[in-house]
Every structure is written in structure tokens, then in C-alpha cells.
Coordinates of C-alpha atoms and ligand atoms in Angstrom, one line a residue:
M1 CA 43.4 100.4 119.4
E2 CA 42.4 96.7 119.0
K3 CA 43.2 94.5 122.0
M4 CA 45.7 91.7 121.4
W5 CA 43.2 89.4 123.1
A6 CA 40.3 90.7 120.9
G7 CA 39.8 87.4 119.0
R8 CA 37.5 85.8 121.5
F9 CA 35.2 88.8 121.9
E10 CA 32.3 90.1 119.9
K11 CA 32.3 93.6 121.3
A12 CA 35.0 96.0 122.2
L13 CA 35.7 96.9 125.8
D14 CA 33.7 99.9 127.0
K15 CA 35.7 103.1 127.1
Q16 CA 35.3 103.7 130.8
A17 CA 36.1 100.1 131.6
D18 CA 39.1 100.3 129.4
D19 CA 40.5 103.3 131.2
F20 CA 39.7 101.6 134.5
N21 CA 41.6 98.5 133.4
S22 CA 44.6 100.1 131.9
S23 CA 47.8 100.5 133.8
I24 CA 50.1 102.1 131.3
H25 CA 49.9 105.5 133.0
F26 CA 51.8 104.1 135.9
D27 CA 53.5 100.9 134.7
K28 CA 55.3 102.8 131.9
K29 CA 57.9 103.5 134.5
M30 CA 59.1 99.9 133.9
Y31 CA 59.7 100.4 130.2
K32 CA 63.4 99.7 130.5
E33 CA 63.0 96.6 132.6
D34 CA 60.3 95.3 130.2
I35 CA 62.6 95.7 127.2
A36 CA 65.6 94.2 129.0
G37 CA 63.6 91.2 130.1
S38 CA 62.2 90.7 126.6
I39 CA 65.6 90.8 125.0
K40 CA 67.0 88.2 127.3
H41 CA 63.8 86.1 126.9
A42 CA 64.2 86.3 123.1
L43 CA 67.9 85.4 123.4
M44 CA 66.9 82.3 125.4
L45 CA 64.2 81.4 122.8
S46 CA 66.8 81.5 120.0
T47 CA 69.5 79.6 122.1
V48 CA 67.1 76.7 122.7
G49 CA 65.9 76.8 119.0
I50 CA 62.4 78.1 119.5
I51 CA 63.1 81.0 117.3
T52 CA 66.1 81.5 114.9
K53 CA 69.2 83.6 115.6
E54 CA 68.1 86.0 112.9
E55 CA 64.7 86.4 114.5
Y56 CA 66.3 87.1 117.9
E57 CA 68.5 89.7 116.3
K58 CA 65.5 91.4 114.7
I59 CA 63.7 91.4 118.0
A60 CA 66.6 92.6 120.0
D61 CA 67.3 95.4 117.4
G62 CA 63.7 96.4 117.4
L63 CA 63.4 96.5 121.1
T64 CA 66.7 98.5 121.4
S65 CA 65.4 101.0 118.9
I66 CA 62.2 101.4 121.0
L67 CA 64.2 102.0 124.1
E68 CA 66.3 104.6 122.3
D69 CA 63.3 106.4 120.9
L70 CA 61.5 106.4 124.2
E71 CA 64.6 107.9 125.9
N72 CA 65.3 110.5 123.2
G73 CA 61.7 111.5 123.1
T74 CA 60.9 110.5 119.5
L75 CA 58.5 107.8 120.7
A76 CA 55.7 108.6 123.2
F77 CA 53.8 106.0 125.2
D78 CA 50.5 105.3 123.7
E79 CA 48.1 105.9 126.6
N80 CA 45.5 103.7 124.9
A81 CA 47.7 100.7 125.2
E82 CA 46.6 98.5 128.1
D83 CA 49.9 98.4 129.8
I84 CA 53.6 98.7 129.2
H85 CA 54.0 95.1 128.1
M86 CA 51.3 95.4 125.4
F87 CA 52.7 98.7 124.3
N88 CA 56.2 97.5 123.8
E89 CA 55.1 94.3 122.0
A90 CA 52.7 96.2 119.7
E91 CA 55.4 98.8 118.9
L92 CA 57.8 96.0 118.2
T93 CA 55.5 94.3 115.7
K94 CA 54.8 97.7 114.2
R95 CA 58.6 98.1 113.6
I96 CA 59.7 94.6 112.6
G97 CA 56.5 92.9 111.4
D98 CA 55.4 89.4 112.2
T99 CA 58.7 88.4 113.9
G100 CA 57.6 90.6 116.7
K101 CA 54.6 88.3 117.3
K102 CA 57.0 85.5 118.2
L103 CA 58.4 87.3 121.3
H104 CA 55.6 86.3 123.6
T105 CA 56.2 82.5 122.9
A106 CA 56.6 80.6 126.2
R107 CA 55.8 83.6 128.3
S108 CA 52.7 85.3 129.8
R109 CA 52.1 88.8 131.0
N110 CA 51.8 87.2 134.4
D111 CA 55.4 86.2 134.6
Q112 CA 56.4 89.2 132.5
V113 CA 55.0 91.8 135.0
A114 CA 56.3 89.8 137.9
L115 CA 59.8 90.0 136.3
D116 CA 59.6 93.7 135.4
L117 CA 58.5 94.7 138.9
R118 CA 61.3 92.7 140.5
L119 CA 63.9 94.2 138.2
Y120 CA 62.5 97.7 138.7
M121 CA 62.4 97.4 142.4
R122 CA 65.8 95.9 142.6
N123 CA 67.2 99.0 141.0
Q124 CA 65.1 101.4 143.1
A125 CA 66.0 99.6 146.3
N126 CA 69.7 99.9 145.5
G127 CA 69.2 103.6 144.9
I128 CA 67.5 104.0 148.3
I129 CA 70.4 102.1 149.9
A130 CA 72.8 104.6 148.3
L131 CA 70.8 107.5 149.6
L132 CA 70.5 106.0 153.1
K133 CA 74.3 105.7 153.1
E134 CA 74.7 109.3 152.1
L135 CA 72.4 110.4 155.0
I136 CA 74.3 108.2 157.4
G137 CA 77.4 109.9 156.2
A138 CA 75.9 113.3 156.7
L139 CA 74.9 112.4 160.3
Y140 CA 78.4 110.9 160.8
T141 CA 80.1 114.2 159.8
Q142 CA 77.9 116.2 162.1
A143 CA 78.5 113.8 164.9
E144 CA 82.3 113.8 164.3
S145 CA 82.5 117.5 164.5
N146 CA 80.2 117.8 167.6
Q147 CA 81.8 115.2 169.9
G148 CA 82.4 117.7 172.7
V149 CA 79.0 119.3 172.5
I150 CA 77.0 118.6 175.6
M151 CA 73.2 118.6 175.6
P152 CA 70.4 117.2 177.8
G153 CA 69.4 113.7 176.9
Y154 CA 65.7 113.2 177.4
T155 CA 63.2 110.6 178.5
H156 CA 59.5 111.5 178.5
L157 CA 60.8 114.8 176.9
Q158 CA 62.0 115.7 180.4
R159 CA 65.7 116.4 180.8
A160 CA 67.3 113.2 182.0
Q161 CA 71.0 112.9 181.8
P162 CA 73.8 114.8 180.0
I163 CA 74.8 113.3 176.6
T164 CA 76.7 114.7 173.6
F165 CA 75.1 115.8 170.4
A166 CA 77.3 113.3 168.6
H167 CA 75.9 110.5 170.7
H168 CA 72.4 111.5 169.9
L169 CA 73.0 111.7 166.1
L170 CA 74.9 108.4 166.2
A171 CA 71.7 106.8 167.5
Y172 CA 70.1 107.7 164.1
C173 CA 73.1 106.3 162.3
M174 CA 72.5 102.9 163.9
M175 CA 68.8 103.0 163.0
L176 CA 69.5 103.9 159.4
M177 CA 72.2 101.3 159.2
R178 CA 69.6 98.6 160.1
D179 CA 67.3 100.1 157.5
V180 CA 70.1 99.5 154.9
T181 CA 70.5 95.9 156.0
R182 CA 66.7 95.4 156.0
I183 CA 66.6 96.3 152.3
E184 CA 69.7 94.2 151.6
D185 CA 67.9 91.2 153.2
A186 CA 64.8 91.7 151.1
L187 CA 67.0 92.1 148.0
K188 CA 68.6 88.7 148.7
R189 CA 65.2 87.0 149.0
M190 CA 63.7 88.6 146.0
N191 CA 66.5 88.0 143.6
Y192 CA 65.0 85.0 141.9
S193 CA 63.5 85.2 138.4
P194 CA 59.8 84.5 137.9
L195 CA 60.1 84.5 134.1
G196 CA 59.2 81.2 132.5
S197 CA 56.5 80.6 135.1
C198 CA 54.3 81.6 132.2
A199 CA 50.6 82.0 133.0
L200 CA 50.9 79.9 136.1
A201 CA 51.7 76.3 135.2
G202 CA 54.9 76.6 133.2
T203 CA 55.2 75.7 129.5
T204 CA 55.5 72.8 127.1
Y205 CA 58.4 74.5 125.3
P206 CA 62.0 73.5 126.2
T207 CA 62.9 76.8 127.7
N208 CA 65.9 77.5 129.8
R209 CA 64.8 79.7 132.7
D210 CA 68.2 79.6 134.4
M211 CA 69.8 81.2 131.4
V212 CA 67.4 84.1 131.5
A213 CA 67.8 84.5 135.2
K214 CA 71.5 84.6 135.0
A215 CA 71.5 87.1 132.1
L216 CA 69.3 89.4 134.2
G217 CA 71.5 89.2 137.3
F218 CA 69.3 86.9 139.4
D219 CA 70.6 84.3 141.8
G220 CA 68.3 81.6 140.4
V221 CA 64.7 81.0 139.4
C222 CA 61.5 80.9 141.4
M223 CA 61.2 77.2 142.0
N224 CA 57.4 77.0 141.7
S225 CA 55.7 78.6 138.8
I226 CA 52.5 79.3 140.7
D227 CA 54.4 81.1 143.4
G228 CA 56.5 82.8 140.7
V229 CA 53.5 84.7 139.3
S230 CA 51.7 85.1 142.6
D231 CA 54.5 86.3 144.9
R232 CA 54.5 89.9 146.0
D233 CA 56.1 89.2 149.4
Y234 CA 59.1 91.2 148.3
C235 CA 56.9 94.3 147.8
I236 CA 55.7 93.9 151.3
E237 CA 59.2 93.5 152.7
L238 CA 60.4 96.5 150.8
E239 CA 57.4 98.6 151.7
S240 CA 57.9 97.6 155.3
A241 CA 61.5 98.6 155.2
F242 CA 60.5 101.9 153.5
A243 CA 57.9 102.5 156.2
T244 CA 60.5 101.9 158.9
I245 CA 62.9 104.4 157.2
M246 CA 60.1 106.9 157.2
M247 CA 59.4 106.3 160.8
H248 CA 63.0 107.0 161.6
L249 CA 63.1 110.1 159.4
S250 CA 59.9 111.2 161.1
R251 CA 61.3 110.9 164.6
L252 CA 64.4 112.8 163.6
S253 CA 62.1 115.4 161.9
E254 CA 60.2 115.8 165.1
E255 CA 63.4 116.5 166.9
I256 CA 64.6 118.9 164.3
I257 CA 61.3 120.8 164.5
L258 CA 61.6 121.0 168.3
W259 CA 65.3 121.8 168.2
S260 CA 64.8 124.7 165.8
S261 CA 62.0 126.2 167.8
W262 CA 62.8 129.3 170.0
E263 CA 61.9 127.1 173.0
F264 CA 65.0 124.9 172.3
K265 CA 67.1 126.7 169.7
F266 CA 69.6 123.8 169.7
I267 CA 70.1 124.1 166.0
E268 CA 69.7 126.5 163.1
L269 CA 68.5 125.1 159.8
D270 CA 69.9 126.6 156.7
D271 CA 67.7 129.1 154.9
S272 CA 67.6 126.9 151.8
Y273 CA 65.7 124.2 153.8
T274 CA 63.2 126.4 155.6
T275 CA 60.3 128.6 154.5
G276 CA 58.7 131.9 155.6
S277 CA 55.2 132.8 156.4
S278 CA 52.8 134.8 154.2
I279 CA 51.8 137.0 157.1
M280 CA 54.3 136.7 160.0
P281 CA 57.6 138.4 158.9
Q282 CA 59.7 136.8 161.6
K283 CA 58.9 133.2 160.8
K284 CA 61.3 130.6 159.7
N285 CA 59.5 127.3 159.4
P286 CA 61.1 123.8 159.3
D287 CA 58.7 122.7 156.4
M288 CA 61.0 120.0 155.0
A289 CA 61.1 118.2 158.3
E290 CA 57.3 118.6 158.8
L291 CA 56.6 117.3 155.3
V292 CA 58.8 114.3 155.9
R293 CA 56.9 113.6 159.1
G294 CA 53.6 114.2 157.3
K295 CA 54.5 111.9 154.4
T296 CA 55.3 109.0 156.7
G297 CA 51.6 108.1 156.9
R298 CA 51.3 107.6 153.2
V299 CA 54.1 105.1 153.1
Y300 CA 52.5 103.2 155.9
G301 CA 49.3 103.4 153.8
D302 CA 51.1 101.9 150.8
L303 CA 52.3 99.0 152.9
M304 CA 48.8 98.5 154.3
A305 CA 47.2 98.7 150.8
T306 CA 49.5 95.9 149.5
L307 CA 49.0 93.7 152.5
T308 CA 45.2 94.1 152.1
M309 CA 45.2 93.7 148.4
L310 CA 46.9 90.3 148.7
K311 CA 45.1 88.8 151.7
G312 CA 42.1 87.5 149.9
I313 CA 43.1 86.6 146.4
P314 CA 43.4 83.0 145.4
L315 CA 46.4 81.7 143.5
A316 CA 47.6 82.5 140.9
Y317 CA 47.4 85.9 139.2
N318 CA 44.4 88.1 139.8
K319 CA 43.9 91.6 138.4
D320 CA 43.9 92.9 141.9
M321 CA 47.6 92.5 141.7
Q322 CA 47.9 95.4 139.3
E323 CA 47.4 97.5 142.4
D324 CA 50.8 96.5 143.7
K325 CA 52.6 99.0 141.5
E326 CA 50.9 102.3 142.4
A327 CA 51.5 101.5 146.1
I328 CA 55.1 100.5 145.8
F329 CA 55.9 103.3 143.3
D330 CA 54.4 105.8 145.7
A331 CA 56.3 104.4 148.7
T332 CA 59.6 104.4 146.7
E333 CA 59.2 107.9 145.3
T334 CA 58.2 109.3 148.7
V335 CA 61.3 107.8 150.4
I336 CA 63.6 109.0 147.6
K337 CA 62.1 112.5 147.7
C338 CA 62.3 112.7 151.5
L339 CA 65.9 111.5 151.6
G340 CA 66.7 113.9 148.8
V341 CA 65.8 116.9 151.0
F342 CA 66.9 115.4 154.3
I343 CA 70.5 114.8 153.3
P344 CA 71.3 118.4 152.5
M345 CA 69.2 119.7 155.4
I346 CA 71.3 117.6 157.8
K347 CA 74.6 118.6 156.0
T348 CA 73.8 122.3 156.4
M349 CA 72.2 122.2 159.8
K350 CA 74.2 124.3 162.4
P351 CA 74.2 123.1 166.0
I352 CA 74.2 125.9 168.7
P353 CA 76.3 124.3 171.4
E354 CA 75.8 127.2 174.0
N355 CA 72.1 126.7 174.0
M356 CA 72.4 123.0 174.3
Y357 CA 74.8 123.5 177.2
A358 CA 72.6 126.1 178.9
A359 CA 69.7 123.7 178.7
A360 CA 71.8 120.9 180.1
C361 CA 72.7 123.1 183.1
K362 CA 69.1 123.2 184.1
G363 CA 66.9 120.3 185.0
F364 CA 69.2 118.5 187.5
I365 CA 70.4 116.2 184.8
N366 CA 73.5 115.4 187.0
A367 CA 71.3 114.0 189.8
T368 CA 72.0 110.4 188.9
D369 CA 75.7 111.1 189.0
L370 CA 75.3 112.6 192.4
A371 CA 73.6 109.5 193.6
D372 CA 76.3 107.4 192.0
Y373 CA 78.9 109.5 193.9
L374 CA 77.3 108.6 197.2
T375 CA 76.9 104.9 196.2
K376 CA 80.6 104.7 195.2
K377 CA 81.4 106.0 198.7
G378 CA 79.5 103.2 200.3
M379 CA 75.8 104.3 200.6
P380 CA 73.3 101.8 199.1
F381 CA 71.9 103.1 195.8
R382 CA 68.3 103.3 197.0
S383 CA 69.3 105.4 200.0
A384 CA 71.5 107.6 197.8
Y385 CA 68.6 108.0 195.4
K386 CA 66.4 109.2 198.3
V387 CA 69.0 111.7 199.6
V388 CA 69.6 113.2 196.2
G389 CA 65.8 113.4 195.6
T390 CA 65.5 115.4 198.8
I391 CA 68.4 117.7 197.8
V392 CA 66.8 118.3 194.4
G393 CA 63.6 119.2 196.2
E394 CA 65.5 121.7 198.3
C395 CA 67.2 123.2 195.2
I396 CA 63.8 123.7 193.6
K397 CA 62.5 125.5 196.7
K398 CA 65.6 127.7 196.8
N399 CA 65.5 128.2 193.0
T400 CA 69.1 127.0 192.6
T401 CA 71.0 124.1 191.1
L402 CA 73.1 121.2 192.4
D403 CA 76.4 122.8 191.6
K404 CA 75.5 126.0 193.5
L405 CA 74.7 124.4 196.9
S406 CA 77.4 124.8 199.5
L407 CA 79.2 121.9 201.1
E408 CA 77.5 122.7 204.4
E409 CA 74.1 122.4 202.8
Y410 CA 75.2 119.0 201.3
K411 CA 76.6 117.8 204.6
A412 CA 73.2 118.5 206.3
H413 CA 71.9 115.6 204.2
S414 CA 74.9 113.2 204.5
D415 CA 78.4 113.2 206.1
I416 CA 79.7 111.4 203.0
F417 CA 79.7 114.5 200.9
E418 CA 83.1 116.1 200.4
D419 CA 84.5 118.9 198.2
D420 CA 85.2 116.4 195.3
L421 CA 81.4 116.2 194.7
Y422 CA 81.5 119.4 192.6
N423 CA 83.9 117.8 190.1
E424 CA 81.8 114.7 190.0
I425 CA 78.6 116.5 189.0
S426 CA 80.1 118.8 186.4
L427 CA 78.5 118.0 183.1
E428 CA 81.8 117.3 181.5
T429 CA 82.6 114.7 184.2
C430 CA 79.2 113.2 183.9
V431 CA 79.8 112.5 180.2
Q432 CA 83.5 111.6 180.6
K433 CA 82.7 109.0 183.3
R434 CA 80.3 107.1 181.2
I435 CA 82.6 104.3 180.2
S436 CA 80.2 101.5 179.3
K437 CA 80.2 100.3 175.7
G438 CA 77.8 102.3 173.6
S439 CA 77.5 105.0 176.2
T440 CA 77.7 108.8 175.7
G441 CA 81.3 108.8 177.0
Y442 CA 83.9 110.4 174.7
E443 CA 85.7 107.2 174.1
S444 CA 82.6 105.2 173.5
V445 CA 81.4 107.8 171.0
K446 CA 84.7 107.5 169.2
E447 CA 84.2 103.8 169.0
Q448 CA 80.7 104.3 167.6
L449 CA 82.1 106.7 165.0
T450 CA 84.6 104.0 163.9
Y451 CA 81.7 101.5 163.7
V452 CA 79.7 103.7 161.4
K453 CA 82.7 104.5 159.3
E454 CA 83.4 100.8 158.8
F455 CA 79.8 100.3 157.8
L456 CA 80.1 103.0 155.1
K457 CA 83.3 101.6 153.6
Ligands
LIG501 N1 49.0 95.2 133.8 C1 48.9 94.0 134.5 C2 49.4 94.1 135.9 O1 50.0 95.1 136.2 C3 49.8 93.0 133.7 C4 49.5 91.6 134.0 C5 48.2 91.3 133.3 N2 47.9 89.9 133.2 C6 46.7 89.5 133.0 N3 46.5 88.2 133.0 N4 45.7 90.3 132.8 O2 49.2 93.3 136.7

């Protein structure tokens, strides 16, 4: 296929160089956005009198027929075309003749690709927001139905203090809610149209950039044409938001993997989201969670690739920038696929409250509450901390727990201890008594549930 730019050259591009240079095998994803952008561009050209109304209609009809044929499978992408922009334009000219050649007036592929990628990513980012909200909803539902389920809360992966399973899951809701707003922020900043920046310097034609921007749902136009064609900040912002989502999913994955092990057995994953082993008949592996954890690295890599690609290139467009797409497409698809399995995995996950409770009974996770008990009765906290530390040491030696020591044994350490201490260190009381905002206390968890519900509205 002869290149559109062939005029200046005496020789055709080498086959291997051509393949290396081509991007159609990945930028064909943006066929819809490319066509939508071209139709609005042509409409603007006709409105300001650069082409006639009839020419616009011919172009719009031609492009619409290409879109239909691509979608119903009667037209295949020509893998020999350099990119999706060249493909659509060549196909248009094939269909409507010379009028098709007028489409590229007052436009360059540099602003065209910048436009297409913004439109495409705006769509994808909104899709990811919807998925994130679905996941937050799934975690919310699990939290709501497990408000009374007590488990050990950990620091350093050592049992620390009693919490509820609901409280733990709600922590992830908060993270994922921030992820939603991170994408929303990026969407606000990126919602300006680069089209009309042309190659880099703008154009001598009397175009109306604002009109095209408005027709394509942008809040305005990029105010500097050089920036318009050079800016990929929004890719970095989105990739960074995606990397953060993956980091959050990966942390939760790690917990799901731990929780579903025999060592913990806090949850049971549904059979549909686990796999067996080829040799060990008893195995039920949390592959989905492991894969999500494993795929986190490639999304980090996509972010790094884009940052690195951009750092050394002078303004304005450089071919390096073609590398923006594979990275951000990969990051986008990875996040979408991960959320796609994560949502039903969370929805079908079954907590095992007895095991969580049994784990909470061991490990002296009510020791802080015992120290608080002494403190509330007048002992300075540091002294109370020391007394309780000594008592815990005694329990370890005697192979027993705080709730099983007799009052006499307690009194040997301090006169302050009375019979009411047992109620104070029961796990239920420990949770109940946590009244600070955001805490694991039942009331606080209810407040957090309302907060999440409001967000999802
Ligand atoms: N396929 C190219 C890309 O993705 C389109 C822009 C080409 N512009 C150019 N001046 N060669 O970046």
C-alpha cells in the first residue's frame, strides 16, 4: 500500500522498518474515537466554510458506513496501513472519492492521535470508575453483613487488637473510594481538546476549535497548540491512578491468600474463583488473588515506561510518543480484567466467623484494654503498660490467657484489679468500647457504612 506521504520519497519504506513503524495492530482499538473525531472535525470545517455542507455530509456518511462495517465485521482492518488514522482516511477516500481527501484539512495526525487517545481513555477511565464502584459495593455488602464478626487486627502481622471483619473491609472501601476520585481528578484535567493544534503551530485556516471541543464533550480546548500535541500528562496521571488501584487490590489479594490458607482459614473462596492442583488432590488455590497480585508489577511497569518515554523528548511530537498507547492500553486492560474477577470473588467469598474469633482469643489482643482498665482507675498509663506486660509474660509461662487468670493472680500484680476486669477484657467489650470516630466500635462502623453508601449514591 502506497504511503500517503510517499510524494517526497524516491524509495518505498523497507518492509521490516514499515512493520516496526506501524501502530495499527494496537491503535485500531481507537477506531470509534477516530471516526467520531473526524466527523466533528468535518462538521466544523463545513460550518466555517472550509468545505461545503454536501462535502461534510458525504464525509460523515462515509465515515459512518466505515464504522458500521467495522462493527458488523464486513470490513477488516488493513494491517498494512500505518495506523488507524491512515486506515480510516484511506478507506474513506476509497468509498467517497476525492472528497475524502479534504477531511485532513486544518488537522495533523499529531493532534488527531492526541484527540483519539483522550477520547478513548476518557471512556475507559469512566468504565474503570464504574467497576471500582461495583467492587466498593461488594465490599460494602460483605461489611454490612459481618458487623458483629470479631477478628484479630494485626500490626507486623502479629495479632494486635480486636476489630470487626466489617471494619477491616471498610478500610479497603476507603482506599478504593480515593482511587475513584483520583481518576475523576485526572478526567477533569484531561478534558480539553487538543484538536486544531495541528502539527504543532496551529493553522492558517479560520477553524473553530471550541465548536469541535464542545461537540466531543470537552470542557474547552488545550490553550497552547504545542502543549496540545505534546501533552501526555493525563496518561501518567491515569496510569498512576491505575497503579495505585493495583497496589490496593494486591494488598487485599495478599490478605485473601493468607485468610484462605489452613493457617488462618478466616474465609472460604467460592469454587468458581479457585483452582486445583495437577498433582495434589486436596488443593484449592486462590489463583485469582495471586494473579492480581502478580499483575500489579506490569501496571507499575506501564507507568514507568510512559514516564521514561517522555522524559527526554523535545517538544513537540516525536515518534517515541507512539509508545504511549501500548503502555496505557495494557494498564487499562489489566485493571479491567483484575476488577472483573475480583468483584465476583469478593461477592461470593464466605467469612468463617468462628475461626476469626478463635484466632482473636489467642495472642493477648485485649492487653491494651487491660492497661486502659488500670489507667481509668488511676494508674498512669506507662505503669499500667508495665504491669500488663508482666501479666502477659506470666500467662505465656503458664500457657494460659488473660481471661483465665484468677482475680487473686491479678491482685498479686495490683490492688486496683476487681471482678469487673473480666467484662472489660472480653473481646465484645473491647470492640464495643472503641467509640472514637473511625474506630472499630459498632457505632463507628455503622457511620462508616453510611459514608460508603452515600459515596455510592
Ligand atoms: N501512529 C502515530 C502515533 O501513535 C500517529 C501520529 C503520527 N504522527 C507523525 N507525525 N508521524 O503516535
